[in-house]
Amino acid sequence: MTTAAITVEGLRKRYGDVRAVDGVSFTVERGEFYGILGPNGAGKTTTLEITEGLRRPDEGEVRLLGESPFPRNPALLRRIGVQLQASAFFEKLSAREQIHTFASLYGVSAERADAMLETVGLTEKAGTREDRLSGGQAQRLSIACALVHDPELVFLDEPTTGLDPQARRNLWDLLRAINDEGRTVVLTTHSMDEAESLCDRVAVMDRGRVLRVGAPADLISELGAASLEDVFLQLTGREYRQ
Amino acid sequence: MNTKAFTSLSKAMALGMLRDRTAVFFILLFPLMFLLLFGALFKNESTPRVEIVQIGRVEVLDSLPREAREALDDVLNVRKSDDRERALEEVRAGDVDAVVWQDGDRVRMRYSAADPTRAGNARVVVDSLVQQANIAATGQPPAYELSAGQVEDESLKAIQFFTPGLLGWAVAMSAVVGSALTLVNWRRKRILRRLWLAPVGAGSVVAARIGVNVTLALVQTLVFVGVASIPFYGLELTGHWWLSLPLIVCGTLAFMSIGLVVGARTKTEEAANGVAQLVILPMAFLSGAFFPLDSAPTWVRTVSEVLPLKHLNEAMQDVLSRGQGWDAALPVMGGLLLFAAVMTAIAARLFRWDDA
């Protein structure tokens, strides 16, 4: 039997008095497109960062592709690709120089890096410096940098936040293509149409807990709602957050 | 260590720095401008010759044998004139140091006290000429004779002082600012986190940053020494001058460790740069990088003992122009490395992965 791509068991993480993550468990199957939904401050990013191995949980266990991300495990790091919420680019470097730098960290050839730039449609912008890329171009470059070493498992933290509809739709096509190649994709978002359009299953989170897990269509029918957005509002309430 | 990762990270850091024009100016060109300027300003700093005006015939000056006259030319410049009133005017105005004329057997001299040292020099020179003439007039051999010989000149010329001082300041700026800004920028842009998630060891990342800074410091050293050695500035290097290179490497590590402490706790590049300058500039003054500490109060000299730049500065003077070797350099290198180790340990305790 092949192991699941991700198993997370009983994660807890506190910052002072705040329980950022309060008993989160979920499983992502191989090849699945999995969404983590929740309002601001629900604990999505902390959950994702613990799962990636960036933070140690106070309690709980994480398995990525059958291995533990703690302590830091370089062999496992080669098999996962991560796009952080803020675009982590080296200052004053062009798009091509960024992806070449990341490629060499993984021992990947420059040709493969250029091909990846082509895949995300940035060949024309290869010579442009990071600070002169548009929001959508920066997101695509950031995703290209996460994918340059051909990872089996990809984490994307709010990849379409702040993009215009055109850039968003193009990025969705790109993400679908990544998933169709057989990669497992985990993304966080608070865009319900994004989750509905892309994800095989979603986990709705709030206040550090997972409230519900299921395929978007199943959740809609289970709760008798009109859309995933209604499901989300039914589960998390309507008061303002942060 | 992963060579490919090391090379590409070094390249990324070097490009990031060289493309930042403001940083290049302040870190690389600014100190060099000071060297060019100070070197030219203080080039002829030695005390100028005493200038006197001679009115009419003055026996003690006119009857000097030629070789005595030539020896005197080094310290005394005599101009002849017939107009005593105008010459006295010149003395009052400070254009010449004294006027000398002869009145029967009396050699008369008028000087201005505007510059006491120069006035004193003028008096002493003329007085000694008069005394020599007196002895010669007695027809007796002199009772005492002065036998003088020259010793090796060990005092530092201006350029020998400014080259190591300004170079140390330049290297301190590039190393402290370089490591502090990289740390803050990489934390703020989450490159630190991103690198944590890439299969590269901390060793490659740290080695790349050190490699870039050390290379930069060595280039700065060669440029400074090269510029100071052109005949216009006239820095003369002594035997073990190349020991300045390992000294600069150790100094760079010490300054980078200061940068790590600064970068460990500051949150923005602007704050890091400000704090770095707040450390570097007083350190440079207290270390005698801009002017000698010989006449500084005792407490300043006590404080300067703990500053790495002070020790680097002195050791650099020793090996660059005082002809000293390993004896002067080795203890300083050891001290600089120890300083770097202690500061790095402090930085590691203060270090944070994220802003919040």
mmCIF file of C-alpha atoms in Angstrom, chain B:
data_model
loop_
_atom_site.group_PDB
_atom_site.id
_atom_site.type_symbol
_atom_site.label_atom_id
_atom_site.label_comp_id
_atom_site.label_asym_id
_atom_site.label_seq_id
_atom_site.Cartn_x
_atom_site.Cartn_y
_atom_site.Cartn_z
ATOM 1 C CA MET B 1 29.425 21.801 1.417
ATOM 2 C CA ASN B 2 27.471 22.049 -1.818
ATOM 3 C CA THR B 3 29.732 23.841 -4.323
ATOM 4 C CA LYS B 4 26.996 24.618 -6.822
ATOM 5 C CA ALA B 5 24.754 26.138 -4.162
ATOM 6 C CA PHE B 6 27.727 28.065 -2.756
ATOM 7 C CA THR B 7 28.610 29.490 -6.176
ATOM 8 C CA SER B 8 25.080 30.508 -7.093
ATOM 9 C CA LEU B 9 24.343 32.043 -3.687
ATOM 10 C CA SER B 10 27.620 33.988 -3.843
ATOM 11 C CA LYS B 11 26.658 35.235 -7.277
ATOM 12 C CA ALA B 12 23.161 36.217 -6.132
ATOM 13 C CA MET B 13 24.588 38.153 -3.172
ATOM 14 C CA ALA B 14 27.330 39.852 -5.159
ATOM 15 C CA LEU B 15 24.909 40.939 -7.900
ATOM 16 C CA GLY B 16 22.381 42.156 -5.343
ATOM 17 C CA MET B 17 25.050 44.303 -3.731
ATOM 18 C CA LEU B 18 26.757 45.630 -6.869
ATOM 19 C CA ARG B 19 23.411 46.605 -8.415
ATOM 20 C CA ASP B 20 22.569 48.728 -5.380
ATOM 21 C CA ARG B 21 24.198 51.978 -6.528
ATOM 22 C CA THR B 22 23.765 53.786 -3.219
ATOM 23 C CA ALA B 23 25.432 50.948 -1.333
ATOM 24 C CA VAL B 24 28.292 50.789 -3.830
ATOM 25 C CA PHE B 25 28.868 54.512 -3.450
ATOM 26 C CA PHE B 26 28.785 54.648 0.340
ATOM 27 C CA ILE B 27 30.625 51.432 0.991
ATOM 28 C CA LEU B 28 33.197 51.429 -1.788
ATOM 29 C CA LEU B 29 33.711 54.883 -3.285
ATOM 30 C CA PHE B 30 33.053 57.136 -0.291
ATOM 31 C CA PRO B 31 36.027 55.945 1.823
ATOM 32 C CA LEU B 32 38.250 55.976 -1.262
ATOM 33 C CA MET B 33 37.319 59.618 -1.842
ATOM 34 C CA PHE B 34 38.447 60.369 1.710
ATOM 35 C CA LEU B 35 41.789 58.713 1.009
ATOM 36 C CA LEU B 36 42.255 60.726 -2.182
ATOM 37 C CA LEU B 37 41.287 63.930 -0.398
ATOM 38 C CA PHE B 38 43.143 63.502 2.913
ATOM 39 C CA GLY B 39 46.187 62.086 1.156
ATOM 40 C CA ALA B 40 46.404 65.226 -0.998
ATOM 41 C CA LEU B 41 45.579 67.696 1.800
ATOM 42 C CA PHE B 42 48.117 66.424 4.302
ATOM 43 C CA LYS B 43 50.811 65.556 1.803
ATOM 44 C CA ASN B 44 53.319 68.224 2.875
ATOM 45 C CA GLU B 45 52.537 68.338 6.513
ATOM 46 C CA SER B 46 56.149 68.874 7.754
ATOM 47 C CA THR B 47 57.063 72.247 9.324
ATOM 48 C CA PRO B 48 57.942 74.704 6.580
ATOM 49 C CA ARG B 49 61.285 76.522 6.455
ATOM 50 C CA VAL B 50 61.845 79.715 8.359
ATOM 51 C CA GLU B 51 61.685 82.700 6.038
ATOM 52 C CA ILE B 52 63.646 85.823 6.868
ATOM 53 C CA VAL B 53 64.415 89.032 5.001
ATOM 54 C CA GLN B 54 67.953 90.366 5.147
ATOM 55 C CA ILE B 55 68.411 94.134 4.831
ATOM 56 C CA GLY B 56 71.791 95.251 3.442
ATOM 57 C CA ARG B 57 74.984 93.464 4.522
ATOM 58 C CA VAL B 58 74.815 91.111 7.497
ATOM 59 C CA GLU B 59 78.261 89.690 8.205
ATOM 60 C CA VAL B 60 77.190 86.454 9.946
ATOM 61 C CA LEU B 61 75.055 85.475 6.944
ATOM 62 C CA ASP B 62 77.191 86.782 4.107
ATOM 63 C CA SER B 63 80.508 85.335 5.279
ATOM 64 C CA LEU B 64 79.196 81.771 5.680
ATOM 65 C CA PRO B 65 81.174 79.228 3.665
ATOM 66 C CA ARG B 66 79.216 77.701 0.813
ATOM 67 C CA GLU B 67 78.658 74.239 2.306
ATOM 68 C CA ALA B 68 77.434 75.761 5.561
ATOM 69 C CA ARG B 69 75.100 77.932 3.543
ATOM 70 C CA GLU B 70 73.685 74.933 1.680
ATOM 71 C CA ALA B 71 73.123 72.995 4.896
ATOM 72 C CA LEU B 72 71.245 75.992 6.251
ATOM 73 C CA ASP B 73 68.978 76.106 3.194
ATOM 74 C CA ASP B 74 66.999 73.149 4.575
ATOM 75 C CA VAL B 75 65.736 75.194 7.496
ATOM 76 C CA LEU B 76 66.228 78.777 6.458
ATOM 77 C CA ASN B 77 65.180 80.781 3.467
ATOM 78 C CA VAL B 78 66.905 84.173 3.223
ATOM 79 C CA ARG B 79 65.699 86.897 0.893
ATOM 80 C CA LYS B 80 67.645 90.111 0.427
ATOM 81 C CA SER B 81 66.002 93.512 0.307
ATOM 82 C CA ASP B 82 66.864 97.186 0.794
ATOM 83 C CA ASP B 83 63.506 98.372 2.033
ATOM 84 C CA ARG B 84 63.431 97.807 5.812
ATOM 85 C CA GLU B 85 60.021 99.440 6.304
ATOM 86 C CA ARG B 86 58.375 97.210 3.747
ATOM 87 C CA ALA B 87 60.088 94.141 5.198
ATOM 88 C CA LEU B 88 58.786 95.043 8.685
ATOM 89 C CA GLU B 89 55.314 95.379 7.160
ATOM 90 C CA GLU B 90 55.662 91.855 5.775
ATOM 91 C CA VAL B 91 56.614 90.552 9.218
ATOM 92 C CA ARG B 92 53.577 92.226 10.749
ATOM 93 C CA ALA B 93 51.368 90.718 8.075
ATOM 94 C CA GLY B 94 52.847 87.270 8.805
ATOM 95 C CA ASP B 95 54.167 86.841 5.249
ATOM 96 C CA VAL B 96 57.757 86.380 6.486
ATOM 97 C CA ASP B 97 58.965 85.276 9.907
ATOM 98 C CA ALA B 98 61.672 87.854 10.656
ATOM 99 C CA VAL B 99 63.767 90.745 9.390
ATOM 100 C CA VAL B 100 67.521 90.875 10.045
ATOM 101 C CA TRP B 101 69.921 93.750 9.553
ATOM 102 C CA GLN B 102 73.287 94.826 10.944
ATOM 103 C CA ASP B 103 73.906 97.950 12.965
ATOM 104 C CA GLY B 104 77.662 98.289 13.486
ATOM 105 C CA ASP B 105 78.515 95.161 15.533
ATOM 106 C CA ARG B 106 74.944 94.498 16.421
ATOM 107 C CA VAL B 107 72.847 92.023 14.465
ATOM 108 C CA ARG B 108 69.295 93.228 14.829
ATOM 109 C CA MET B 109 66.275 91.052 14.331
ATOM 110 C CA ARG B 110 62.504 91.728 14.423
ATOM 111 C CA TYR B 111 60.033 88.920 14.405
ATOM 112 C CA SER B 112 56.316 88.440 14.835
ATOM 113 C CA ALA B 113 54.917 86.228 17.558
ATOM 114 C CA ALA B 114 51.945 85.189 15.445
ATOM 115 C CA ASP B 115 53.329 81.659 15.214
ATOM 116 C CA PRO B 116 55.512 81.109 18.320
ATOM 117 C CA THR B 117 57.106 77.946 16.971
ATOM 118 C CA ARG B 118 58.270 79.600 13.784
ATOM 119 C CA ALA B 119 59.359 82.743 15.592
ATOM 120 C CA GLY B 120 61.366 80.581 17.999
ATOM 121 C CA ASN B 121 62.935 78.712 15.096
ATOM 122 C CA ALA B 122 63.942 81.977 13.444
ATOM 123 C CA ARG B 123 65.534 83.239 16.673
ATOM 124 C CA VAL B 124 67.408 80.011 17.350
ATOM 125 C CA VAL B 125 68.803 79.807 13.818
ATOM 126 C CA VAL B 126 69.987 83.398 13.705
ATOM 127 C CA ASP B 127 71.326 83.210 17.267
ATOM 128 C CA SER B 128 73.392 80.135 16.509
ATOM 129 C CA LEU B 129 74.875 81.859 13.480
ATOM 130 C CA VAL B 130 75.846 84.815 15.648
ATOM 131 C CA GLN B 131 77.419 82.533 18.287
ATOM 132 C CA GLN B 132 79.386 80.637 15.649
ATOM 133 C CA ALA B 133 80.703 83.894 14.294
ATOM 134 C CA ASN B 134 81.654 84.948 17.848
ATOM 135 C CA ILE B 135 83.633 81.754 18.429
ATOM 136 C CA ALA B 136 85.357 82.126 15.086
ATOM 137 C CA ALA B 137 86.264 85.745 16.036
ATOM 138 C CA THR B 138 88.098 84.588 19.211
ATOM 139 C CA GLY B 139 90.544 82.560 17.100
ATOM 140 C CA GLN B 140 90.291 79.690 19.668
ATOM 141 C CA PRO B 141 89.017 76.188 18.894
ATOM 142 C CA PRO B 142 85.506 75.656 20.286
ATOM 143 C CA ALA B 143 85.328 74.096 23.768
ATOM 144 C CA TYR B 144 82.513 71.731 22.837
ATOM 145 C CA GLU B 145 81.526 70.229 19.566
ATOM 146 C CA LEU B 146 78.208 68.723 18.575
ATOM 147 C CA SER B 147 78.414 65.418 16.758
ATOM 148 C CA ALA B 148 75.059 64.659 15.151
ATOM 149 C CA GLY B 149 73.935 61.675 13.093
ATOM 150 C CA GLN B 150 70.606 60.792 11.530
ATOM 151 C CA VAL B 151 68.494 57.898 12.771
ATOM 152 C CA GLU B 152 65.867 55.931 10.839
ATOM 153 C CA ASP B 153 62.713 58.001 10.725
ATOM 154 C CA GLU B 154 59.995 55.996 12.463
ATOM 155 C CA SER B 155 57.296 58.599 12.638
ATOM 156 C CA LEU B 156 54.372 58.002 10.278
ATOM 157 C CA LYS B 157 53.861 60.221 7.303
ATOM 158 C CA ALA B 158 50.262 61.270 6.689
ATOM 159 C CA ILE B 159 49.647 58.731 3.931
ATOM 160 C CA GLN B 160 51.069 55.913 6.059
ATOM 161 C CA PHE B 161 48.568 56.832 8.712
ATOM 162 C CA PHE B 162 45.527 57.431 6.508
ATOM 163 C CA THR B 163 45.832 54.351 4.316
ATOM 164 C CA PRO B 164 45.308 51.720 7.060
ATOM 165 C CA GLY B 165 42.908 53.955 9.000
ATOM 166 C CA LEU B 166 40.541 54.728 6.134
ATOM 167 C CA LEU B 167 40.858 51.207 4.739
ATOM 168 C CA GLY B 168 39.849 49.766 8.119
ATOM 169 C CA TRP B 169 36.864 52.092 8.231
ATOM 170 C CA ALA B 170 35.886 51.103 4.654
ATOM 171 C CA VAL B 171 36.157 47.391 5.398
ATOM 172 C CA ALA B 172 34.209 47.821 8.646
ATOM 173 C CA MET B 173 31.405 49.557 6.741
ATOM 174 C CA SER B 174 31.139 46.974 3.993
ATOM 175 C CA ALA B 175 31.308 44.044 6.429
ATOM 176 C CA VAL B 176 28.959 45.339 9.158
ATOM 177 C CA VAL B 177 26.421 46.785 6.716
ATOM 178 C CA GLY B 178 26.753 43.845 4.334
ATOM 179 C CA SER B 179 25.998 41.138 6.868
ATOM 180 C CA ALA B 180 23.356 43.126 8.774
ATOM 181 C CA LEU B 181 21.411 44.090 5.643
ATOM 182 C CA THR B 182 21.519 40.610 4.143
ATOM 183 C CA LEU B 183 20.198 39.116 7.350
ATOM 184 C CA VAL B 184 17.375 41.656 7.701
ATOM 185 C CA ASN B 185 16.469 41.623 4.013
ATOM 186 C CA TRP B 186 16.430 37.833 3.841
ATOM 187 C CA ARG B 187 14.292 37.614 6.937
ATOM 188 C CA ARG B 188 11.872 40.286 5.750
ATOM 189 C CA LYS B 189 11.539 38.768 2.279
ATOM 190 C CA ARG B 190 11.376 35.280 3.795
ATOM 191 C CA ILE B 191 14.381 34.061 1.846
ATOM 192 C CA LEU B 192 15.706 32.632 5.120
ATOM 193 C CA ARG B 193 12.592 30.450 5.350
ATOM 194 C CA ARG B 194 12.766 29.577 1.688
ATOM 195 C CA LEU B 195 16.400 28.491 2.027
ATOM 196 C CA TRP B 196 15.471 26.406 5.072
ATOM 197 C CA LEU B 197 13.081 24.535 2.770
ATOM 198 C CA ALA B 198 15.754 23.958 0.113
ATOM 199 C CA PRO B 199 18.223 21.086 0.503
ATOM 200 C CA VAL B 200 21.243 23.316 1.224
ATOM 201 C CA GLY B 201 23.243 23.342 4.422
ATOM 202 C CA ALA B 202 23.641 26.443 6.551
ATOM 203 C CA GLY B 203 27.368 26.060 5.806
ATOM 204 C CA SER B 204 26.916 26.880 2.113
ATOM 205 C CA VAL B 205 24.812 29.953 2.876
ATOM 206 C CA VAL B 206 27.189 31.324 5.522
ATOM 207 C CA ALA B 207 30.270 30.506 3.445
ATOM 208 C CA ALA B 208 28.798 32.327 0.447
ATOM 209 C CA ARG B 209 28.171 35.476 2.481
ATOM 210 C CA ILE B 210 31.643 35.356 4.044
ATOM 211 C CA GLY B 211 33.201 34.651 0.652
ATOM 212 C CA VAL B 212 31.551 37.686 -0.920
ATOM 213 C CA ASN B 213 32.550 40.015 1.924
ATOM 214 C CA VAL B 214 36.118 38.751 2.188
ATOM 215 C CA THR B 215 36.614 39.091 -1.575
ATOM 216 C CA LEU B 216 35.228 42.606 -1.409
ATOM 217 C CA ALA B 217 37.540 43.509 1.507
ATOM 218 C CA LEU B 218 40.603 42.158 -0.323
ATOM 219 C CA VAL B 219 39.692 44.156 -3.422
ATOM 220 C CA GLN B 220 39.280 47.258 -1.227
ATOM 221 C CA THR B 221 42.710 46.601 0.311
ATOM 222 C CA LEU B 222 44.434 46.254 -3.046
ATOM 223 C CA VAL B 223 42.721 49.389 -4.385
ATOM 224 C CA PHE B 224 43.604 51.449 -1.284
ATOM 225 C CA VAL B 225 47.204 50.289 -1.153
ATOM 226 C CA GLY B 226 47.485 50.671 -4.928
ATOM 227 C CA VAL B 227 46.166 54.244 -4.889
ATOM 228 C CA ALA B 228 48.298 55.240 -1.894
ATOM 229 C CA SER B 229 51.406 53.794 -3.560
ATOM 230 C CA ILE B 230 51.258 55.995 -6.651
ATOM 231 C CA PRO B 231 54.106 58.522 -6.477
ATOM 232 C CA PHE B 232 51.742 61.462 -5.906
ATOM 233 C CA TYR B 233 50.719 60.006 -2.512
ATOM 234 C CA GLY B 234 53.961 58.187 -1.948
ATOM 235 C CA LEU B 235 53.075 55.301 0.394
ATOM 236 C CA GLU B 236 56.175 53.151 0.755
ATOM 237 C CA LEU B 237 55.448 49.522 1.556
ATOM 238 C CA THR B 238 57.807 47.579 3.751
ATOM 239 C CA GLY B 239 58.771 43.901 3.570
ATOM 240 C CA HIS B 240 55.748 42.203 5.117
ATOM 241 C CA TRP B 241 53.029 44.419 3.656
ATOM 242 C CA TRP B 242 51.215 41.327 2.310
ATOM 243 C CA LEU B 243 50.420 40.388 5.920
ATOM 244 C CA SER B 244 47.793 43.108 5.617
ATOM 245 C CA LEU B 245 45.746 40.647 3.532
ATOM 246 C CA PRO B 246 45.228 37.956 6.221
ATOM 247 C CA LEU B 247 44.775 40.780 8.751
ATOM 248 C CA ILE B 248 41.978 42.244 6.638
ATOM 249 C CA VAL B 249 40.360 38.811 6.305
ATOM 250 C CA CYS B 250 40.284 38.400 10.103
ATOM 251 C CA GLY B 251 39.056 41.979 10.502
ATOM 252 C CA THR B 252 36.251 41.320 8.002
ATOM 253 C CA LEU B 253 35.088 38.320 10.044
ATOM 254 C CA ALA B 254 35.107 40.414 13.230
ATOM 255 C CA PHE B 255 33.092 43.206 11.587
ATOM 256 C CA MET B 256 30.662 40.754 9.981
ATOM 257 C CA SER B 257 29.946 39.336 13.424
ATOM 258 C CA ILE B 258 29.013 42.851 14.595
ATOM 259 C CA GLY B 259 26.700 43.017 11.576
ATOM 260 C CA LEU B 260 25.075 39.738 12.599
ATOM 261 C CA VAL B 261 24.281 41.099 16.061
ATOM 262 C CA VAL B 262 22.849 44.271 14.489
ATOM 263 C CA GLY B 263 20.839 42.262 11.928
ATOM 264 C CA ALA B 264 19.587 39.735 14.496
ATOM 265 C CA ARG B 265 17.338 42.287 16.166
ATOM 266 C CA THR B 266 16.576 45.033 13.645
ATOM 267 C CA LYS B 267 13.458 44.612 11.526
ATOM 268 C CA THR B 268 13.955 46.862 8.510
ATOM 269 C CA GLU B 269 16.945 47.577 6.293
ATOM 270 C CA GLU B 270 16.752 51.271 7.211
ATOM 271 C CA ALA B 271 16.946 50.494 10.922
ATOM 272 C CA ALA B 272 19.786 48.039 10.369
ATOM 273 C CA ASN B 273 21.738 50.578 8.344
ATOM 274 C CA GLY B 274 21.173 53.277 10.986
ATOM 275 C CA VAL B 275 22.262 51.074 13.872
ATOM 276 C CA ALA B 276 25.258 49.871 11.851
ATOM 277 C CA GLN B 277 26.419 53.455 11.234
ATOM 278 C CA LEU B 278 25.834 54.239 14.904
ATOM 279 C CA VAL B 279 28.330 51.494 15.704
ATOM 280 C CA ILE B 280 30.842 52.092 12.904
ATOM 281 C CA LEU B 281 31.365 55.839 13.067
ATOM 282 C CA PRO B 282 32.138 56.121 16.814
ATOM 283 C CA MET B 283 34.244 52.976 16.523
ATOM 284 C CA ALA B 284 36.242 54.535 13.688
ATOM 285 C CA PHE B 285 36.859 57.749 15.660
ATOM 286 C CA LEU B 286 37.736 55.922 18.881
ATOM 287 C CA SER B 287 40.014 53.532 17.014
ATOM 288 C CA GLY B 288 42.143 56.300 15.552
ATOM 289 C CA ALA B 289 41.048 55.628 11.991
ATOM 290 C CA PHE B 290 40.756 59.341 11.161
ATOM 291 C CA PHE B 291 43.286 60.938 13.521
ATOM 292 C CA PRO B 292 45.887 59.550 15.929
ATOM 293 C CA LEU B 293 44.901 58.757 19.514
ATOM 294 C CA ASP B 294 48.279 59.840 20.948
ATOM 295 C CA SER B 295 46.838 62.949 22.539
ATOM 296 C CA ALA B 296 43.405 61.478 23.341
ATOM 297 C CA PRO B 297 42.291 61.259 26.988
ATOM 298 C CA THR B 298 43.085 58.053 28.868
ATOM 299 C CA TRP B 299 39.481 56.838 28.944
ATOM 300 C CA VAL B 300 39.270 57.048 25.161
ATOM 301 C CA ARG B 301 42.354 54.897 24.871
ATOM 302 C CA THR B 302 40.913 52.442 27.409
ATOM 303 C CA VAL B 303 37.662 52.160 25.455
ATOM 304 C CA SER B 304 39.558 51.732 22.218
ATOM 305 C CA GLU B 305 41.258 48.604 23.599
ATOM 306 C CA VAL B 306 38.065 46.557 23.124
ATOM 307 C CA LEU B 307 37.412 47.795 19.592
ATOM 308 C CA PRO B 308 38.541 45.424 16.839
ATOM 309 C CA LEU B 309 39.172 48.312 14.433
ATOM 310 C CA LYS B 310 41.787 49.832 16.759
ATOM 311 C CA HIS B 311 43.860 46.658 16.820
ATOM 312 C CA LEU B 312 43.410 46.042 13.105
ATOM 313 C CA ASN B 313 44.438 49.628 12.450
ATOM 314 C CA GLU B 314 47.655 49.404 14.488
ATOM 315 C CA ALA B 315 48.653 46.034 13.108
ATOM 316 C CA MET B 316 48.042 47.333 9.578
ATOM 317 C CA GLN B 317 50.298 50.345 10.236
ATOM 318 C CA ASP B 318 52.935 47.976 11.595
ATOM 319 C CA VAL B 319 53.006 45.638 8.629
ATOM 320 C CA LEU B 320 52.363 48.227 5.917
ATOM 321 C CA SER B 321 54.929 50.854 6.821
ATOM 322 C CA ARG B 322 56.740 50.093 10.068
ATOM 323 C CA GLY B 323 58.478 47.055 8.645
ATOM 324 C CA GLN B 324 57.073 44.643 11.211
ATOM 325 C CA GLY B 325 56.053 41.080 10.480
ATOM 326 C CA TRP B 326 54.309 38.069 11.993
ATOM 327 C CA ASP B 327 55.029 39.224 15.565
ATOM 328 C CA ALA B 328 52.788 42.235 15.081
ATOM 329 C CA ALA B 329 50.148 40.495 12.973
ATOM 330 C CA LEU B 330 49.545 37.108 14.625
ATOM 331 C CA PRO B 331 48.253 38.187 18.066
ATOM 332 C CA VAL B 332 45.910 40.677 16.396
ATOM 333 C CA MET B 333 44.588 38.030 14.001
ATOM 334 C CA GLY B 334 43.920 35.744 16.964
ATOM 335 C CA GLY B 335 42.162 38.520 18.855
ATOM 336 C CA LEU B 336 39.995 39.446 15.870
ATOM 337 C CA LEU B 337 38.932 35.820 15.366
ATOM 338 C CA LEU B 338 38.116 35.462 19.053
ATOM 339 C CA PHE B 339 36.060 38.651 18.906
ATOM 340 C CA ALA B 340 34.237 37.270 15.839
ATOM 341 C CA ALA B 341 33.489 33.991 17.650
ATOM 342 C CA VAL B 342 32.065 35.735 20.720
ATOM 343 C CA MET B 343 29.905 38.148 18.710
ATOM 344 C CA THR B 344 28.621 35.351 16.463
ATOM 345 C CA ALA B 345 27.607 33.360 19.530
ATOM 346 C CA ILE B 346 25.707 36.402 20.838
ATOM 347 C CA ALA B 347 24.069 36.881 17.415
ATOM 348 C CA ALA B 348 23.009 33.229 17.373
ATOM 349 C CA ARG B 349 21.235 33.722 20.703
ATOM 350 C CA LEU B 350 19.457 36.856 19.474
ATOM 351 C CA PHE B 351 18.644 35.425 16.048
ATOM 352 C CA ARG B 352 15.026 35.230 14.861
ATOM 353 C CA TRP B 353 13.594 33.528 11.814
ATOM 354 C CA ASP B 354 10.627 35.877 11.449
ATOM 355 C CA ASP B 355 9.795 39.515 12.049
ATOM 356 C CA ALA B 356 6.988 39.122 14.523
#
